[in-house]
Amino acid sequence: MTPENDAAARYFSAITAALSGLEVFMRDDRSPLYRHGIVAKIVAEYIARLDKSFGCWRNRLGFMDTFRISRAESGFPVFQNLLELENDRRQADSRLANIPLAGELREEMADFILRHKEFPEALQKSMAERLYLEDVKSEQTFGPFTLAQTAKVSVNPKTALPYYLVHWATFDGSANLPLVYMVTVEDSSENMVRQLVDRNGKLNDKVDIPLPVDGLLNPELAHRFDDFTEKNSAYTLSPATIAVNLDKDFEPLHPKQLRRVVLGPFYSAGITDNNSTVTEVLAKVRKPENAWLLTWTIQEVYSKGEKPGRKGLFSSEKTTQEFFINTDDLEAARQGVSSYENHALIPHEAYQALYAAGEAQKIFGGYKVHILSNGQVISDV
């Protein structure tokens, strides 16, 4: 195995372990995030997509020699890898048609070994490409942009307006970071109010809503909403900016809360060099598969009230939200959020190494630390 392949194998083992641990954390009813219920479930679904992508990329190395990550910054793959994965998914069927079936390839490989007494590298690459393409055909990977879904529908008892929990995701090409968005939005469209709200101001139980629904539940706004989210999901935009833009661009939609989950940076010994202190300590961890650290941030902005709209003869103004920015917290103000949480997930062995080196308090200052040990996640350490 070449040094490059060895490094790639270590990276994939580390990131796979990290994502598996994070998914355990998100689905664990004892985890601090589980109090948000559906939020943790939604994030776990996108983590599963990321894990699927990494499985595909690992298979791709069996016939392609290059795989680039953002070593000095996010620790995640560079954006080009996602574009290639998406392109391969679209071409999978046509390419598979030109590759023999797996059973035929195995027979050819066995025959080649018997006749030539050497390993059939060309056939092995064909087999790797077939397995990769069969895997990548699934649409359950984490793409450059994942269209919105409506995950929950209810009625606000105070306003008697229906509201939706809608989520989508993107991989930011500049920061090389996976981003998951969730917004709770009220809908004052006459058609939707008439269909979804009964005489008692509750959700109309006669309307069958097969959740999750692809796109925004309101069909008249769904395409515009998709277009909006694709153009307003960059990491450089603050959650407050995105919420204000959404409030401004859609007359009948009233965003009450917007969350953004930023996955990363990811640190892996001998692979990433995005934090010299972390890198030096992780290098001392005995087992390479435990020499990693995954961080993520949950940002939230919410409406603290509404500015009533007005209708006039020559002009009118829509009802607008007044979003709360916590100016008492300089970091919250800088991020453009009402609140934020920094989290870190680390294997027990790696945490012990950081603690023994006297670096744990400095590195994890301002973070909620979660330790992965024997397939379980221990929080509040």
Coordinates of C-alpha atoms in Angstrom, one line a residue:
M1 CA 0.0 0.0 0.0
T2 CA 1.4 3.4 -1.0
P3 CA 1.7 6.2 1.6
E4 CA -1.1 8.0 -0.2
N5 CA -3.4 5.0 -0.1
D6 CA -2.5 4.4 3.5
A7 CA -3.4 8.0 4.4
A8 CA -6.7 7.8 2.5
A9 CA -7.6 4.5 4.3
R10 CA -6.9 6.2 7.7
Y11 CA -8.9 9.2 6.7
F12 CA -11.9 7.2 5.6
S13 CA -11.8 5.0 8.7
A14 CA -11.6 8.1 10.9
I15 CA -14.4 10.1 9.2
T16 CA -16.7 7.0 9.1
A17 CA -16.2 6.4 12.8
A18 CA -16.9 10.1 13.5
L19 CA -20.1 10.1 11.4
S20 CA -21.3 6.9 12.9
G21 CA -20.7 8.2 16.4
L22 CA -22.5 11.5 15.5
E23 CA -25.5 9.5 14.2
V24 CA -25.6 7.5 17.5
F25 CA -25.5 10.8 19.4
M26 CA -28.4 12.3 17.3
R27 CA -30.6 9.3 17.7
D28 CA -29.9 8.7 21.4
D29 CA -32.9 9.8 23.5
R30 CA -30.4 10.7 26.3
S31 CA -28.4 13.1 24.3
P32 CA -28.8 16.9 24.9
L33 CA -30.0 17.5 21.4
Y34 CA -32.8 14.9 21.6
R35 CA -34.9 17.4 23.5
H36 CA -35.4 19.1 20.1
G37 CA -36.9 15.8 18.9
I38 CA -37.5 16.1 15.2
V39 CA -34.4 18.3 14.8
A40 CA -32.1 15.6 15.8
K41 CA -33.9 13.1 13.6
I42 CA -33.6 15.3 10.6
V43 CA -29.8 16.0 11.2
A44 CA -29.3 12.2 11.6
E45 CA -30.8 11.6 8.1
Y46 CA -28.3 14.0 6.5
I47 CA -25.5 12.4 8.5
A48 CA -26.6 9.1 7.0
R49 CA -26.4 10.7 3.5
L50 CA -22.9 11.9 4.2
D51 CA -21.9 8.5 5.4
K52 CA -23.2 7.0 2.2
S53 CA -21.2 9.5 0.2
F54 CA -18.0 8.6 2.0
G55 CA -18.7 4.9 1.3
C56 CA -18.9 5.7 -2.4
W57 CA -15.7 7.8 -2.4
R58 CA -13.9 5.0 -0.6
N59 CA -15.0 2.6 -3.4
R60 CA -14.0 5.1 -6.0
L61 CA -10.4 5.0 -4.9
G62 CA -10.4 1.4 -6.1
F63 CA -10.1 2.7 -9.7
M64 CA -9.3 6.4 -9.4
D65 CA -6.2 7.7 -7.7
T66 CA -7.2 11.1 -6.6
F67 CA -9.3 12.3 -3.7
R68 CA -8.7 15.8 -2.2
I69 CA -9.8 17.1 1.2
S70 CA -9.6 20.6 2.7
R71 CA -6.7 19.7 5.0
A72 CA -5.9 23.1 6.3
E73 CA -9.5 24.2 6.9
S74 CA -12.7 22.1 7.2
G75 CA -11.1 18.6 7.1
F76 CA -14.0 17.6 4.7
P77 CA -13.6 16.7 1.0
V78 CA -13.3 19.6 -1.4
F79 CA -16.4 20.6 -3.4
Q80 CA -15.2 19.0 -6.6
N81 CA -15.7 15.6 -5.1
L82 CA -19.4 16.2 -4.6
L83 CA -19.8 17.4 -8.2
E84 CA -18.0 14.3 -9.5
L85 CA -20.2 12.1 -7.4
E86 CA -23.3 13.8 -8.7
N87 CA -22.1 13.5 -12.3
D88 CA -21.3 9.8 -11.8
R89 CA -24.7 9.2 -10.4
R90 CA -26.4 10.6 -13.5
Q91 CA -24.1 8.5 -15.8
A92 CA -24.2 5.3 -13.7
D93 CA -26.6 3.3 -15.8
S94 CA -24.9 4.0 -19.1
R95 CA -21.4 3.2 -17.7
L96 CA -22.6 0.0 -16.0
A97 CA -23.9 -1.2 -19.4
N98 CA -20.3 -1.3 -20.5
I99 CA -18.9 -3.2 -17.5
P100 CA -19.4 -7.0 -17.2
L101 CA -21.6 -8.2 -14.3
A102 CA -19.9 -8.9 -11.0
G103 CA -20.2 -12.7 -11.3
E104 CA -18.6 -12.6 -14.8
L105 CA -15.7 -10.4 -13.4
R106 CA -15.1 -12.8 -10.5
E107 CA -14.8 -15.7 -12.9
E108 CA -12.4 -13.8 -15.2
M109 CA -10.3 -12.8 -12.2
A110 CA -10.1 -16.4 -11.0
D111 CA -9.2 -17.6 -14.5
F112 CA -6.5 -14.8 -14.9
I113 CA -4.9 -15.7 -11.6
L114 CA -4.7 -19.4 -12.5
R115 CA -3.3 -18.7 -16.0
H116 CA -0.9 -15.9 -15.3
K117 CA 0.0 -16.4 -11.6
E118 CA -0.4 -12.7 -10.9
F119 CA -3.1 -10.3 -9.6
P120 CA -5.5 -9.1 -12.3
E121 CA -5.3 -5.3 -11.6
A122 CA -7.3 -4.2 -14.6
L123 CA -10.2 -6.6 -13.7
Q124 CA -10.0 -5.5 -10.1
K125 CA -10.4 -1.9 -11.2
S126 CA -13.4 -2.9 -13.3
M127 CA -14.9 -4.6 -10.3
A128 CA -14.3 -1.6 -8.1
E129 CA -15.9 0.7 -10.7
R130 CA -19.0 -1.6 -11.0
L131 CA -19.5 -1.7 -7.2
Y132 CA -19.0 2.1 -7.0
L133 CA -21.5 2.8 -9.7
E134 CA -24.1 0.4 -8.3
D135 CA -23.7 2.1 -4.9
V136 CA -23.7 5.7 -6.3
K137 CA -27.0 5.1 -8.2
S138 CA -28.8 5.7 -5.0
E139 CA -30.0 9.2 -4.5
Q140 CA -29.3 8.9 -0.7
T141 CA -25.9 10.6 -1.0
F142 CA -25.1 14.1 0.3
G143 CA -25.2 16.2 -2.9
P144 CA -24.1 19.8 -3.6
F145 CA -27.6 20.8 -2.8
T146 CA -30.6 18.8 -1.4
L147 CA -34.0 20.2 -2.1
A148 CA -36.3 21.1 0.7
Q149 CA -38.8 18.7 2.4
T150 CA -41.7 19.6 4.7
A151 CA -41.3 17.4 7.8
K152 CA -44.1 18.6 10.1
V153 CA -47.4 20.5 9.7
S154 CA -49.3 22.1 12.6
V155 CA -51.5 25.1 13.4
N156 CA -50.5 28.0 15.7
P157 CA -53.3 28.3 18.2
K158 CA -52.6 32.0 18.7
T159 CA -52.8 33.0 15.0
A160 CA -54.9 30.1 13.6
L161 CA -52.4 29.9 10.8
P162 CA -50.8 26.7 9.6
Y163 CA -47.0 26.4 10.0
Y164 CA -44.5 24.0 8.6
L165 CA -41.1 22.7 9.6
V166 CA -39.1 22.6 6.4
H167 CA -35.5 21.4 6.0
W168 CA -32.8 21.3 3.2
A169 CA -29.1 21.0 3.0
T170 CA -26.1 22.2 1.0
F171 CA -22.4 21.6 0.8
D172 CA -20.8 25.0 0.8
G173 CA -18.2 25.1 -2.0
S174 CA -16.1 27.9 -0.5
A175 CA -15.9 26.7 3.1
N176 CA -16.1 22.9 2.2
L177 CA -18.6 22.4 5.0
P178 CA -21.9 20.5 5.1
L179 CA -24.8 22.7 6.2
V180 CA -28.2 21.6 7.3
Y181 CA -31.1 24.2 7.4
M182 CA -34.4 24.0 9.2
V183 CA -37.1 26.7 9.2
T184 CA -40.4 27.0 11.0
V185 CA -42.7 29.2 8.9
E186 CA -46.3 30.2 9.1
D187 CA -48.4 30.4 6.0
S188 CA -51.1 33.0 5.7
S189 CA -52.1 32.0 2.1
E190 CA -55.9 31.9 1.9
N191 CA -55.9 28.5 0.1
M192 CA -53.7 26.8 2.6
V193 CA -55.6 28.3 5.6
R194 CA -58.9 27.1 4.1
Q195 CA -57.6 23.6 3.5
L196 CA -55.5 23.0 6.6
V197 CA -57.3 24.8 9.4
D198 CA -60.7 23.6 10.7
R199 CA -63.5 25.7 12.4
N200 CA -61.9 25.2 15.8
G201 CA -58.6 26.6 14.7
K202 CA -56.9 23.2 14.6
L203 CA -55.2 21.1 11.9
N204 CA -57.9 19.7 9.6
D205 CA -57.8 15.9 10.3
K206 CA -59.7 15.3 7.0
V207 CA -56.7 16.4 5.0
D208 CA -54.2 13.5 4.4
I209 CA -50.7 14.8 4.4
P210 CA -48.2 12.0 3.7
L211 CA -45.2 13.4 5.5
P212 CA -42.4 14.1 4.6
V213 CA -43.6 16.1 1.6
D214 CA -41.0 17.0 -1.1
G215 CA -40.7 20.8 -1.2
L216 CA -42.7 23.4 0.7
L217 CA -46.2 22.1 1.4
N218 CA -47.7 25.2 -0.4
P219 CA -47.7 24.1 -4.1
E220 CA -48.1 27.7 -5.3
L221 CA -44.8 28.7 -3.6
A222 CA -42.9 25.4 -3.7
H223 CA -40.8 26.2 -6.9
R224 CA -40.0 29.7 -5.8
F225 CA -39.0 28.4 -2.3
D226 CA -36.6 25.8 -3.9
D227 CA -35.1 28.6 -5.9
F228 CA -34.8 30.8 -2.8
T229 CA -33.1 28.2 -0.7
E230 CA -30.6 27.3 -3.4
K231 CA -29.6 31.0 -3.7
N232 CA -29.7 31.7 0.1
S233 CA -27.8 28.9 1.7
A234 CA -24.2 30.0 1.6
Y235 CA -22.1 29.8 4.7
T236 CA -21.1 33.5 4.3
L237 CA -24.8 34.5 4.8
S238 CA -25.7 34.8 8.5
P239 CA -28.9 32.9 9.7
A240 CA -30.5 36.4 10.4
T241 CA -29.8 37.5 6.8
I242 CA -31.4 34.3 5.4
A243 CA -34.4 34.7 7.6
V244 CA -34.9 38.4 6.7
N245 CA -34.5 37.6 3.0
L246 CA -37.2 34.8 3.3
D247 CA -39.5 37.1 5.2
K248 CA -39.1 39.8 2.6
D249 CA -39.3 37.7 -0.6
F250 CA -42.6 35.8 0.3
E251 CA -45.7 37.8 1.1
P252 CA -47.7 35.0 2.8
L253 CA -44.7 33.3 4.5
H254 CA -43.7 34.3 8.0
P255 CA -40.5 32.6 9.3
K256 CA -40.6 32.2 13.0
Q257 CA -37.4 30.3 13.6
L258 CA -34.4 29.3 11.4
R259 CA -31.7 26.8 12.5
R260 CA -28.4 26.1 10.7
V261 CA -26.3 23.1 11.7
V262 CA -22.7 23.5 10.5
L263 CA -20.9 20.2 10.5
G264 CA -17.1 20.5 11.0
P265 CA -14.3 21.2 11.1
F266 CA -13.0 17.7 11.3
Y267 CA -9.6 16.9 12.7
S268 CA -7.7 13.7 11.9
A269 CA -4.1 12.8 13.0
G270 CA -1.6 12.8 10.2
I271 CA -4.2 13.9 7.6
T272 CA -5.5 17.4 8.5
D273 CA -3.4 20.3 9.7
N274 CA -6.2 22.8 10.5
N275 CA -5.2 23.1 14.2
S276 CA -1.6 22.5 15.2
T277 CA -2.2 21.8 18.9
V278 CA -5.0 19.3 18.1
T279 CA -2.8 17.7 15.4
E280 CA 0.2 17.3 17.7
V281 CA -1.8 15.6 20.5
L282 CA -3.9 13.4 18.2
A283 CA -0.6 12.1 16.7
K284 CA 0.1 10.5 20.1
V285 CA -3.1 8.5 20.2
R286 CA -2.1 4.8 20.0
K287 CA -4.9 3.6 17.6
P288 CA -5.1 5.6 14.4
E289 CA -8.9 4.9 14.1
N290 CA -9.4 6.8 17.4
A291 CA -7.2 9.8 16.5
W292 CA -9.9 12.3 15.4
L293 CA -12.1 15.1 16.6
L294 CA -15.4 16.2 15.0
T295 CA -17.0 19.6 15.8
W296 CA -20.3 21.1 14.8
T297 CA -22.2 24.3 15.5
I298 CA -26.0 24.8 15.9
Q299 CA -27.1 28.4 15.1
E300 CA -30.6 29.7 15.7
V301 CA -32.4 32.9 15.0
Y302 CA -36.0 33.5 16.0
S303 CA -38.7 36.1 15.7
K304 CA -39.4 38.0 18.9
G305 CA -42.5 39.7 17.4
E306 CA -44.1 41.1 14.3
K307 CA -44.4 44.6 12.7
P308 CA -48.0 44.7 11.4
G309 CA -48.4 45.3 7.7
R310 CA -50.7 47.9 6.2
K311 CA -52.7 48.1 3.1
G312 CA -53.2 51.5 1.4
L313 CA -54.7 52.8 -1.8
F314 CA -51.4 53.3 -3.6
S315 CA -49.0 51.1 -1.6
S316 CA -49.0 48.4 1.0
E317 CA -46.5 46.7 3.4
K318 CA -46.5 43.1 4.5
T319 CA -46.3 41.9 8.1
T320 CA -42.6 41.6 8.9
Q321 CA -40.8 39.7 11.6
E322 CA -38.5 41.3 14.2
F323 CA -35.7 38.8 14.6
F324 CA -33.8 38.7 17.9
I325 CA -30.0 39.1 17.8
N326 CA -28.3 38.6 21.1
T327 CA -26.1 41.7 21.2
D328 CA -25.1 40.9 24.8
D329 CA -23.1 38.0 23.4
L330 CA -20.4 39.3 21.0
E331 CA -20.0 36.0 19.2
A332 CA -23.8 35.6 18.8
A333 CA -23.9 39.2 17.3
R334 CA -21.0 38.4 15.0
Q335 CA -22.7 35.2 13.8
G336 CA -26.1 37.0 13.3
V337 CA -28.0 34.7 15.6
S338 CA -30.3 34.6 18.7
S339 CA -28.2 31.8 20.1
Y340 CA -25.6 29.2 19.2
E341 CA -24.1 26.0 20.6
N342 CA -20.6 24.6 19.8
H343 CA -20.3 20.8 20.1
A344 CA -17.4 18.4 19.9
L345 CA -17.4 14.6 19.5
I346 CA -14.2 12.7 20.3
P347 CA -13.2 9.1 21.0
H348 CA -12.4 8.3 24.6
E349 CA -8.7 7.5 23.9
A350 CA -8.2 10.8 22.1
Y351 CA -9.9 12.8 24.9
Q352 CA -7.6 11.1 27.4
A353 CA -4.6 12.2 25.3
L354 CA -5.8 15.8 25.2
Y355 CA -6.5 15.8 28.9
A356 CA -3.2 14.3 29.8
A357 CA -1.4 16.9 27.7
G358 CA -3.2 19.6 29.5
E359 CA -4.9 20.9 26.3
A360 CA -8.5 19.8 26.9
Q361 CA -9.6 22.9 28.7
K362 CA -8.1 25.2 26.1
I363 CA -9.3 23.3 23.1
F364 CA -12.8 22.7 24.4
G365 CA -13.5 26.1 25.9
G366 CA -17.0 27.1 24.9
Y367 CA -17.8 23.6 23.6
K368 CA -20.2 20.9 24.8
V369 CA -18.0 17.8 24.7
H370 CA -19.4 14.3 23.9
I371 CA -17.1 11.3 24.2
L372 CA -17.5 8.2 22.1
S373 CA -16.8 5.0 24.0
N374 CA -17.7 1.4 23.1
G375 CA -20.4 2.6 20.7
Q376 CA -22.0 4.9 23.2
V377 CA -21.8 8.7 23.6
I378 CA -21.2 10.2 27.0
S379 CA -22.1 13.9 27.3
D380 CA -21.6 16.6 29.9
V381 CA -18.0 15.7 30.7

